[in-house]
Amino acid sequence: MELSMSNRVKMHSLLSVVSSKPIEPGKGFKFSSLDQAMGLHTVHVVYYYQSNPFHEGPHSLDMDNLRAALSDLLNEYPKATGRLTRGVDGNWEVKCNDAGVRMVRADVSTTIDEWLRSADASEEQDLTLWEDMPADPSVWSPFRIQINNFQCGGLAIGLSCTHMHADLTSATLLFKSWTEFHRGLPLTHHPIFNFSATNGRSSRNDKAKSTELYAAKSAVETNPVKMGTATLRFSDSAIKKCLSQVHSEYTNVTPFDLLVALFWSRIARLKKPTDGDKHSLSFCVDLRKHTNKLVPFGYFGNALSFSSLSLDAKELLESDGVGNVSEHVHRHMASLENEFWSALDWFDTRKEEGAKLAPPFRMYGPELTCINMEHMIDLEGRSLMFDAMFKKGGKPVHVSYHLGNVEGEGLILVMPSPEEGFGRIVRVMLPEEQIGKLLEDEVILDLEPTVLLKGS
């Protein structure tokens, strides 16, 4: 039976994919305190391919090989195939039981190029099968995959999961590993489910600013506001030109620093003067690094650090260009190394009677939050998400990230683009009345971005 999800996306089959080897009896995984703190949010990733790598012929889809590769991959990811249950301490954990992941197939009645030009964020969510966790999650799959066939022969694959299980990096590496298994290649990043929390750890800092930020987040209740979203792709040449102007005075500024400063300062101009003399931006940074072992790059879970930077309205709004703000962002990013451990300590102390952790709260909000994905560029300068190829040379033409249950002032997500070098993609989520004005901002338009997937 065909289920209509929107006018252009129609789901027509649902199945489960299990690991090719049985899970050992009694196996399970506990979540870290940070994992459980992310429990209100979900993670959604969509990979767009111009040509379908699974076509056997003009009208058929090679699902057998696709499912076989996923089944083999799931042997490496037992945490993704299990089901959620409450442990003896009352906290969530994974019971491994070979239940598998849900997979759905859908048809999209347009081409990929037309979709990227015309679809809005709400319609894009139709490419990622999801249903919220029920009261009894014993038969509920926390990982879901949707295979979307476009009229042009293109393909989009949506992956969704709970943020408690995985952050954006973990979801991306799981997907990339699937493509490696499909091509018969060894895994570049084997999943690691536990790592020593004392590895590379400095002394505890009870006065870390991040703990103050988490305490403030946990105490705030936000009112849901209808949000709008837009994705802007900036070319390597445009970012280089802008950086050359900034580097005359601020030599250390990076493409990330520049784009954060640009969007933060332009968004600040959209707010009412009564918002106060201070403007704050929360930063979400991944602790995985290619160059050290503070957190292993293959760690599967949440390895995020949140921090906050505040600037006077005059400095943010009236500075000469974005150079000064970029420098503030750069210095802030360089100061974050030890904040992660203090945050883990803080989450661990929020326990109720019987060692049960306190309820989760919104980590993305209430203040404007910026997510840094620069770590997804490897030491050779390649963007890991655009290295996810089911066939040689078949790189995705676009990768889209979405985080569920975001409230407050919005999100700025800065990630690599398929163009190597300084090209970047910025996905912005703002209150609906602000997003349209931002897309008309002359300073941003001066960089000649390509605008994709804009709307509610």
Short mmCIF file of C-alpha atoms in Angstrom, two decimals:
data_model
loop_
_atom_site.label_atom_id
_atom_site.label_comp_id
_atom_site.label_asym_id
_atom_site.label_seq_id
_atom_site.Cartn_x
_atom_site.Cartn_y
_atom_site.Cartn_z
CA MET A 1 0.00 0.00 0.00
CA GLU A 2 1.39 3.38 -0.99
CA LEU A 3 1.70 5.95 1.79
CA SER A 4 1.81 9.60 0.77
CA MET A 5 4.25 11.67 2.83
CA SER A 6 3.98 14.81 0.71
CA ASN A 7 2.86 15.67 -2.78
CA ARG A 8 6.26 14.64 -4.13
CA VAL A 9 7.50 11.86 -1.79
CA LYS A 10 5.62 8.56 -1.63
CA MET A 11 6.76 5.66 0.54
CA HIS A 12 5.93 2.22 -0.83
CA SER A 13 7.79 -0.44 1.20
CA LEU A 14 9.09 -0.93 4.73
CA LEU A 15 11.42 -3.64 5.99
CA SER A 16 14.03 -4.38 8.65
CA VAL A 17 17.72 -5.05 8.05
CA VAL A 18 19.52 -7.13 10.67
CA SER A 19 23.20 -7.88 11.15
CA SER A 20 24.49 -10.91 9.23
CA LYS A 21 25.90 -12.47 12.43
CA PRO A 22 23.91 -13.03 15.64
CA ILE A 23 24.72 -10.80 18.59
CA GLU A 24 26.14 -12.58 21.62
CA PRO A 25 23.45 -13.09 24.31
CA GLY A 26 23.29 -10.52 27.08
CA LYS A 27 25.34 -7.88 25.28
CA GLY A 28 24.40 -4.26 25.91
CA PHE A 29 25.70 -0.71 26.01
CA LYS A 30 25.32 2.06 28.52
CA PHE A 31 25.08 5.72 27.48
CA SER A 32 27.35 8.39 28.86
CA SER A 33 25.89 11.24 30.88
CA LEU A 34 26.42 13.51 27.85
CA ASP A 35 24.60 11.04 25.58
CA GLN A 36 21.59 11.07 27.85
CA ALA A 37 21.66 14.87 28.09
CA MET A 38 21.09 14.96 24.30
CA GLY A 39 17.92 12.88 24.68
CA LEU A 40 15.48 15.55 23.48
CA HIS A 41 17.15 15.86 20.06
CA THR A 42 17.31 13.73 16.92
CA VAL A 43 19.86 13.54 14.09
CA HIS A 44 18.94 13.43 10.39
CA VAL A 45 21.40 13.23 7.47
CA VAL A 46 20.48 13.17 3.77
CA TYR A 47 23.00 12.17 1.07
CA TYR A 48 22.12 13.22 -2.48
CA TYR A 49 23.59 11.35 -5.47
CA GLN A 50 23.19 12.59 -9.04
CA SER A 51 23.11 9.05 -10.43
CA ASN A 52 21.77 5.97 -8.69
CA PRO A 53 24.66 3.59 -7.87
CA PHE A 54 22.31 0.65 -7.29
CA HIS A 55 20.53 0.45 -10.64
CA GLU A 56 20.75 -2.98 -12.28
CA GLY A 57 18.86 -1.74 -15.29
CA PRO A 58 16.73 1.19 -16.46
CA HIS A 59 13.92 0.52 -13.98
CA SER A 60 15.29 -1.81 -11.27
CA LEU A 61 17.14 -1.22 -8.03
CA ASP A 62 19.86 -3.57 -6.75
CA MET A 63 18.54 -3.73 -3.20
CA ASP A 64 20.10 -7.13 -2.44
CA ASN A 65 23.68 -5.89 -2.55
CA LEU A 66 22.71 -2.72 -0.70
CA ARG A 67 21.08 -4.66 2.12
CA ALA A 68 23.89 -7.25 2.23
CA ALA A 69 26.51 -4.54 2.74
CA LEU A 70 24.37 -2.93 5.45
CA SER A 71 23.89 -6.29 7.18
CA ASP A 72 27.65 -6.85 7.24
CA LEU A 73 28.22 -3.31 8.51
CA LEU A 74 25.74 -3.79 11.36
CA ASN A 75 28.00 -6.52 12.74
CA GLU A 76 30.34 -3.65 13.58
CA TYR A 77 27.54 -1.49 15.01
CA PRO A 78 25.55 -3.62 17.49
CA LYS A 79 24.60 -0.43 19.34
CA ALA A 80 22.55 0.60 16.29
CA THR A 81 20.60 -2.67 15.96
CA GLY A 82 19.45 -3.04 19.57
CA ARG A 83 16.51 -1.55 21.43
CA LEU A 84 16.30 0.97 24.25
CA THR A 85 15.55 -0.17 27.77
CA ARG A 86 15.86 1.23 31.28
CA GLY A 87 18.75 -0.11 33.34
CA VAL A 88 18.63 -0.94 37.05
CA ASP A 89 19.71 2.65 37.78
CA GLY A 90 16.79 4.02 35.76
CA ASN A 91 18.99 5.36 32.93
CA TRP A 92 18.59 4.47 29.27
CA GLU A 93 20.78 1.74 27.80
CA VAL A 94 20.84 -0.46 24.67
CA LYS A 95 19.85 -4.10 24.81
CA CYS A 96 21.40 -5.90 21.84
CA ASN A 97 18.84 -8.31 20.39
CA ASP A 98 19.33 -8.51 16.62
CA ALA A 99 16.19 -6.44 16.03
CA GLY A 100 17.91 -4.48 13.25
CA VAL A 101 17.25 -1.10 11.68
CA ARG A 102 14.18 0.02 9.75
CA MET A 103 14.54 0.68 6.04
CA VAL A 104 11.94 2.25 3.78
CA ARG A 105 11.84 2.88 0.04
CA ALA A 106 10.21 5.93 -1.51
CA ASP A 107 9.78 7.60 -4.89
CA VAL A 108 10.16 11.33 -5.49
CA SER A 109 8.24 12.81 -8.41
CA THR A 110 10.89 15.30 -9.49
CA THR A 111 14.60 15.53 -10.30
CA ILE A 112 17.30 16.13 -7.72
CA ASP A 113 18.25 19.47 -9.26
CA GLU A 114 14.66 20.69 -9.11
CA TRP A 115 14.27 19.35 -5.57
CA LEU A 116 17.34 21.20 -4.27
CA ARG A 117 16.07 24.41 -5.87
CA SER A 118 12.46 24.15 -4.70
CA ALA A 119 12.11 21.94 -1.62
CA ASP A 120 11.98 23.51 1.82
CA ALA A 121 13.29 22.09 5.07
CA SER A 122 9.90 20.65 6.01
CA GLU A 123 9.61 18.75 2.74
CA GLU A 124 13.21 17.54 2.99
CA GLN A 125 12.31 15.84 6.26
CA ASP A 126 10.05 13.58 4.18
CA LEU A 127 13.29 12.01 2.89
CA THR A 128 14.18 10.79 6.39
CA LEU A 129 11.75 8.31 7.90
CA TRP A 130 11.16 9.06 11.56
CA GLU A 131 8.66 8.53 14.34
CA ASP A 132 9.16 9.70 17.91
CA MET A 133 10.00 7.16 20.58
CA PRO A 134 6.84 5.60 22.08
CA ALA A 135 6.26 5.02 25.78
CA ASP A 136 7.39 1.41 25.29
CA PRO A 137 10.45 1.43 22.97
CA SER A 138 11.07 -2.34 23.15
CA VAL A 139 10.09 -2.82 19.48
CA TRP A 140 10.97 0.70 18.29
CA SER A 141 13.98 1.15 15.99
CA PRO A 142 16.20 4.10 17.00
CA PHE A 143 17.97 3.98 13.59
CA ARG A 144 16.08 4.40 10.32
CA ILE A 145 17.15 4.59 6.69
CA GLN A 146 15.12 5.84 3.74
CA ILE A 147 16.03 5.16 0.09
CA ASN A 148 14.52 7.86 -2.16
CA ASN A 149 14.47 7.42 -5.94
CA PHE A 150 14.22 10.58 -8.06
CA GLN A 151 12.79 10.79 -11.56
CA CYS A 152 16.16 11.65 -13.10
CA GLY A 153 17.70 8.40 -11.87
CA GLY A 154 19.23 10.19 -8.91
CA LEU A 155 19.08 9.00 -5.35
CA ALA A 156 18.87 10.45 -1.84
CA ILE A 157 19.48 8.33 1.24
CA GLY A 158 18.24 9.61 4.58
CA LEU A 159 19.61 8.36 7.89
CA SER A 160 17.86 9.21 11.16
CA CYS A 161 18.63 8.31 14.76
CA THR A 162 18.31 9.56 18.30
CA HIS A 163 20.94 12.10 19.35
CA MET A 164 21.39 9.99 22.46
CA HIS A 165 22.90 7.26 20.28
CA ALA A 166 25.02 9.40 17.98
CA ASP A 167 26.05 12.93 17.10
CA LEU A 168 26.44 14.24 13.54
CA THR A 169 29.98 12.85 13.24
CA SER A 170 28.99 9.36 14.39
CA ALA A 171 26.04 9.27 11.99
CA THR A 172 28.26 10.46 9.13
CA LEU A 173 30.96 7.86 9.80
CA LEU A 174 28.35 5.07 10.03
CA PHE A 175 27.02 6.06 6.62
CA LYS A 176 30.53 6.40 5.13
CA SER A 177 31.44 2.96 6.50
CA TRP A 178 28.36 1.53 4.75
CA THR A 179 29.67 2.81 1.42
CA GLU A 180 33.09 1.28 2.14
CA PHE A 181 31.55 -2.13 2.89
CA HIS A 182 29.50 -1.88 -0.31
CA ARG A 183 32.69 -1.31 -2.33
CA GLY A 184 34.58 -4.09 -0.54
CA LEU A 185 36.98 -1.65 1.14
CA PRO A 186 38.31 -1.82 4.70
CA LEU A 187 36.75 0.57 7.17
CA THR A 188 38.63 3.85 7.49
CA HIS A 189 37.19 4.45 10.96
CA HIS A 190 36.24 1.41 13.03
CA PRO A 191 33.58 2.29 15.60
CA ILE A 192 34.76 2.63 19.19
CA PHE A 193 31.99 2.45 21.79
CA ASN A 194 34.02 3.18 24.90
CA PHE A 195 37.13 5.21 25.59
CA SER A 196 38.93 6.21 28.75
CA ALA A 197 37.52 9.46 30.08
CA THR A 198 40.92 10.18 31.64
CA ASN A 199 42.90 9.86 28.40
CA GLY A 200 44.61 13.20 27.78
CA ARG A 201 42.60 14.78 30.58
CA SER A 202 43.91 17.75 32.51
CA SER A 203 42.95 18.58 36.08
CA ARG A 204 39.31 19.27 36.74
CA ASN A 205 38.19 22.86 36.48
CA ASP A 206 35.09 23.42 38.61
CA LYS A 207 34.84 27.01 37.39
CA ALA A 208 34.81 26.16 33.70
CA LYS A 209 32.54 28.50 31.79
CA SER A 210 30.88 25.59 30.00
CA THR A 211 29.36 24.29 33.26
CA GLU A 212 27.75 27.68 33.79
CA LEU A 213 26.31 27.47 30.27
CA TYR A 214 24.86 23.98 30.82
CA ALA A 215 23.34 25.05 34.13
CA ALA A 216 21.69 28.03 32.41
CA LYS A 217 20.38 25.85 29.54
CA SER A 218 18.86 23.35 31.97
CA ALA A 219 16.94 26.09 33.77
CA VAL A 220 15.34 27.71 30.71
CA GLU A 221 12.03 26.81 29.14
CA THR A 222 11.61 28.13 25.60
CA ASN A 223 8.42 28.83 23.72
CA PRO A 224 8.22 26.99 20.37
CA VAL A 225 8.51 29.35 17.40
CA LYS A 226 7.94 28.43 13.77
CA MET A 227 11.38 28.19 12.20
CA GLY A 228 12.66 28.72 8.68
CA THR A 229 15.75 27.12 7.18
CA ALA A 230 18.09 27.87 4.30
CA THR A 231 21.29 26.30 2.99
CA LEU A 232 23.92 28.53 1.38
CA ARG A 233 26.91 27.17 -0.52
CA PHE A 234 29.94 29.47 -0.72
CA SER A 235 32.64 28.90 -3.33
CA ASP A 236 36.34 28.53 -2.64
CA SER A 237 37.11 31.70 -4.61
CA ALA A 238 34.54 33.80 -2.71
CA ILE A 239 35.87 32.76 0.70
CA LYS A 240 39.48 33.29 -0.40
CA LYS A 241 38.68 36.79 -1.59
CA CYS A 242 37.00 37.70 1.67
CA LEU A 243 39.79 36.15 3.75
CA SER A 244 42.43 38.08 1.82
CA GLN A 245 40.78 41.31 2.96
CA VAL A 246 40.51 40.19 6.58
CA HIS A 247 44.05 38.74 6.76
CA SER A 248 45.59 42.15 6.18
CA GLU A 249 44.86 42.81 9.87
CA TYR A 250 43.77 39.46 11.37
CA THR A 251 46.16 36.84 10.02
CA ASN A 252 44.88 33.76 11.86
CA VAL A 253 41.22 33.92 10.86
CA THR A 254 39.89 30.72 9.23
CA PRO A 255 36.95 30.18 6.85
CA PHE A 256 34.92 28.99 9.85
CA ASP A 257 35.76 32.08 11.90
CA LEU A 258 34.87 34.32 8.99
CA LEU A 259 31.50 32.73 8.22
CA VAL A 260 30.45 32.57 11.87
CA ALA A 261 31.29 36.24 12.31
CA LEU A 262 29.45 37.14 9.11
CA PHE A 263 26.22 35.33 9.98
CA TRP A 264 26.27 36.23 13.67
CA SER A 265 26.66 39.93 12.95
CA ARG A 266 24.04 39.95 10.17
CA ILE A 267 21.51 37.97 12.26
CA ALA A 268 22.08 40.36 15.18
CA ARG A 269 20.89 43.18 12.93
CA LEU A 270 17.53 41.44 12.52
CA LYS A 271 16.74 41.52 16.22
CA LYS A 272 14.89 44.26 18.06
CA PRO A 273 16.98 46.87 19.90
CA THR A 274 15.29 45.85 23.16
CA ASP A 275 17.17 42.53 23.05
CA GLY A 276 19.89 44.14 25.20
CA ASP A 277 23.43 45.41 24.92
CA LYS A 278 24.99 41.96 24.84
CA HIS A 279 24.73 39.33 22.12
CA SER A 280 25.68 35.74 22.93
CA LEU A 281 26.54 32.88 20.58
CA SER A 282 26.77 29.28 21.75
CA PHE A 283 29.37 27.07 20.04
CA CYS A 284 29.01 23.31 19.58
CA VAL A 285 32.41 21.78 18.83
CA ASP A 286 33.31 18.14 18.19
CA LEU A 287 36.28 16.92 20.25
CA ARG A 288 37.40 14.30 17.73
CA LYS A 289 40.69 15.26 16.10
CA HIS A 290 42.79 13.82 13.30
CA THR A 291 46.02 14.86 15.01
CA ASN A 292 45.61 13.67 18.62
CA LYS A 293 43.88 11.01 20.71
CA LEU A 294 41.92 13.19 23.11
CA VAL A 295 38.79 11.49 21.79
CA PRO A 296 39.26 8.72 19.17
CA PHE A 297 37.92 9.80 15.79
CA GLY A 298 35.92 6.59 15.48
CA TYR A 299 34.19 7.07 18.84
CA PHE A 300 30.49 6.29 18.36
CA GLY A 301 28.39 8.48 20.63
CA ASN A 302 28.48 12.14 21.60
CA ALA A 303 31.82 13.92 21.79
CA LEU A 304 30.55 17.49 21.87
CA SER A 305 31.55 20.53 23.84
CA PHE A 306 29.29 23.58 24.20
CA SER A 307 30.57 27.04 25.10
CA SER A 308 29.42 30.64 24.83
CA LEU A 309 30.90 33.89 23.54
CA SER A 310 29.32 37.28 24.29
CA LEU A 311 30.07 40.59 22.60
CA ASP A 312 28.77 44.09 23.13
CA ALA A 313 26.20 45.08 20.55
CA LYS A 314 28.37 48.01 19.47
CA GLU A 315 31.36 45.77 18.77
CA LEU A 316 29.26 43.16 16.99
CA LEU A 317 27.17 45.54 14.90
CA GLU A 318 29.40 48.51 14.30
CA SER A 319 32.82 46.98 13.81
CA ASP A 320 34.68 47.61 10.57
CA GLY A 321 33.57 44.61 8.55
CA VAL A 322 33.69 41.12 10.09
CA GLY A 323 37.43 41.01 10.80
CA ASN A 324 37.26 42.01 14.46
CA VAL A 325 34.41 39.63 15.21
CA SER A 326 36.25 36.87 13.32
CA GLU A 327 39.25 37.38 15.57
CA HIS A 328 37.04 37.08 18.68
CA VAL A 329 35.64 33.81 17.32
CA HIS A 330 39.14 32.51 16.53
CA ARG A 331 40.43 33.24 20.04
CA HIS A 332 37.38 31.66 21.61
CA MET A 333 37.81 28.46 19.58
CA ALA A 334 41.45 28.21 20.69
CA SER A 335 40.44 28.33 24.37
CA LEU A 336 38.12 25.32 24.47
CA GLU A 337 40.48 22.36 24.92
CA ASN A 338 39.77 21.53 28.57
CA GLU A 339 36.08 22.43 28.79
CA PHE A 340 34.85 18.97 27.74
CA TRP A 341 36.01 17.14 30.86
CA SER A 342 34.49 19.65 33.23
CA ALA A 343 31.22 19.29 31.36
CA LEU A 344 31.26 15.49 31.80
CA ASP A 345 31.86 15.97 35.52
CA TRP A 346 28.92 18.38 35.71
CA PHE A 347 26.55 15.98 33.93
CA ASP A 348 27.68 13.12 36.18
CA THR A 349 26.82 15.14 39.28
CA ARG A 350 23.22 15.70 38.12
CA LYS A 351 21.97 12.44 39.55
CA GLU A 352 18.84 11.75 41.48
CA GLU A 353 18.35 9.09 44.12
CA GLY A 354 19.54 5.70 42.93
CA ALA A 355 22.10 7.09 40.43
CA LYS A 356 19.44 8.04 37.88
CA LEU A 357 20.55 11.03 35.81
CA ALA A 358 18.49 14.20 35.75
CA PRO A 359 16.11 14.62 32.75
CA PRO A 360 17.63 15.91 29.48
CA PHE A 361 17.19 19.50 28.38
CA ARG A 362 17.54 21.37 25.09
CA MET A 363 21.21 21.61 24.23
CA TYR A 364 20.55 23.52 21.00
CA GLY A 365 19.08 26.70 22.45
CA PRO A 366 17.79 28.94 23.85
CA GLU A 367 20.55 31.20 22.50
CA LEU A 368 21.72 31.21 18.88
CA THR A 369 23.95 28.16 18.46
CA CYS A 370 26.75 27.56 15.96
CA ILE A 371 27.88 24.03 15.05
CA ASN A 372 31.45 23.55 13.84
CA MET A 373 32.05 20.69 11.36
CA GLU A 374 35.60 21.66 10.37
CA HIS A 375 36.95 18.42 11.89
CA MET A 376 35.29 16.56 9.00
CA ILE A 377 38.10 17.75 6.72
CA ASP A 378 40.91 15.18 6.89
CA LEU A 379 44.65 15.81 6.82
CA GLU A 380 44.66 15.57 3.00
CA GLY A 381 42.01 18.27 2.74
CA ARG A 382 39.14 15.94 1.78
CA SER A 383 35.66 16.31 3.22
CA LEU A 384 34.76 12.99 4.83
CA MET A 385 31.02 13.30 4.18
CA PHE A 386 31.65 13.79 0.44
CA ASP A 387 33.93 10.74 0.40
CA ALA A 388 30.87 8.52 0.99
CA MET A 389 30.77 6.76 -2.40
CA PHE A 390 28.86 3.57 -3.19
CA LYS A 391 30.80 3.40 -6.46
CA LYS A 392 34.16 4.88 -7.44
CA GLY A 393 33.80 8.49 -8.55
CA GLY A 394 30.19 8.65 -7.37
CA LYS A 395 30.49 11.38 -4.76
CA PRO A 396 27.33 12.90 -3.33
CA VAL A 397 26.39 16.23 -4.86
CA HIS A 398 25.03 17.49 -1.55
CA VAL A 399 24.85 16.41 2.10
CA SER A 400 22.20 17.91 4.36
CA TYR A 401 22.12 17.85 8.17
CA HIS A 402 19.07 18.48 10.32
CA LEU A 403 18.70 18.39 14.11
CA GLY A 404 15.29 17.74 15.58
CA ASN A 405 13.52 19.51 18.43
CA VAL A 406 15.52 22.74 18.22
CA GLU A 407 13.99 25.78 19.88
CA GLY A 408 15.14 29.26 20.79
CA GLU A 409 17.03 31.70 18.58
CA GLY A 410 18.19 29.17 16.00
CA LEU A 411 21.22 27.39 14.55
CA ILE A 412 24.16 28.16 12.28
CA LEU A 413 25.87 25.02 10.96
CA VAL A 414 29.15 25.43 9.06
CA MET A 415 30.39 22.40 7.13
CA PRO A 416 32.73 21.58 4.23
CA SER A 417 31.41 21.66 0.68
CA PRO A 418 32.02 19.17 -2.15
CA GLU A 419 34.47 21.72 -3.57
CA GLU A 420 37.86 21.21 -1.95
CA GLY A 421 39.70 24.19 -0.55
CA PHE A 422 37.90 26.98 1.33
CA GLY A 423 34.43 26.29 -0.05
CA ARG A 424 31.86 25.91 2.73
CA ILE A 425 28.16 25.17 3.25
CA VAL A 426 26.19 27.11 5.85
CA ARG A 427 22.80 25.82 6.98
CA VAL A 428 20.82 28.38 8.96
CA MET A 429 17.71 27.79 11.07
CA LEU A 430 16.02 30.95 12.36
CA PRO A 431 12.56 32.14 13.37
CA GLU A 432 10.54 32.29 10.16
CA GLU A 433 10.26 36.09 10.05
CA GLN A 434 14.07 36.40 10.12
CA ILE A 435 15.12 33.84 7.51
CA GLY A 436 13.66 35.71 4.55
CA LYS A 437 15.35 38.96 5.59
CA LEU A 438 18.68 37.18 6.02
CA LEU A 439 18.50 35.84 2.47
CA GLU A 440 18.13 39.42 1.23
CA ASP A 441 21.15 40.67 3.20
CA GLU A 442 23.46 42.50 0.77
CA VAL A 443 26.65 41.68 2.69
CA ILE A 444 25.94 37.94 2.50
CA LEU A 445 24.77 38.16 -1.12
CA ASP A 446 28.01 39.93 -2.01
CA LEU A 447 29.73 36.54 -1.59
CA GLU A 448 27.40 35.14 -4.29
CA PRO A 449 26.24 32.00 -2.46
CA THR A 450 24.12 29.32 -4.09
CA VAL A 451 20.92 29.03 -2.05
CA LEU A 452 19.36 25.60 -1.58
CA LEU A 453 16.45 24.12 0.37
CA LYS A 454 15.02 27.34 1.72
CA GLY A 455 11.71 27.70 3.52
CA SER A 456 9.81 26.55 6.59
#
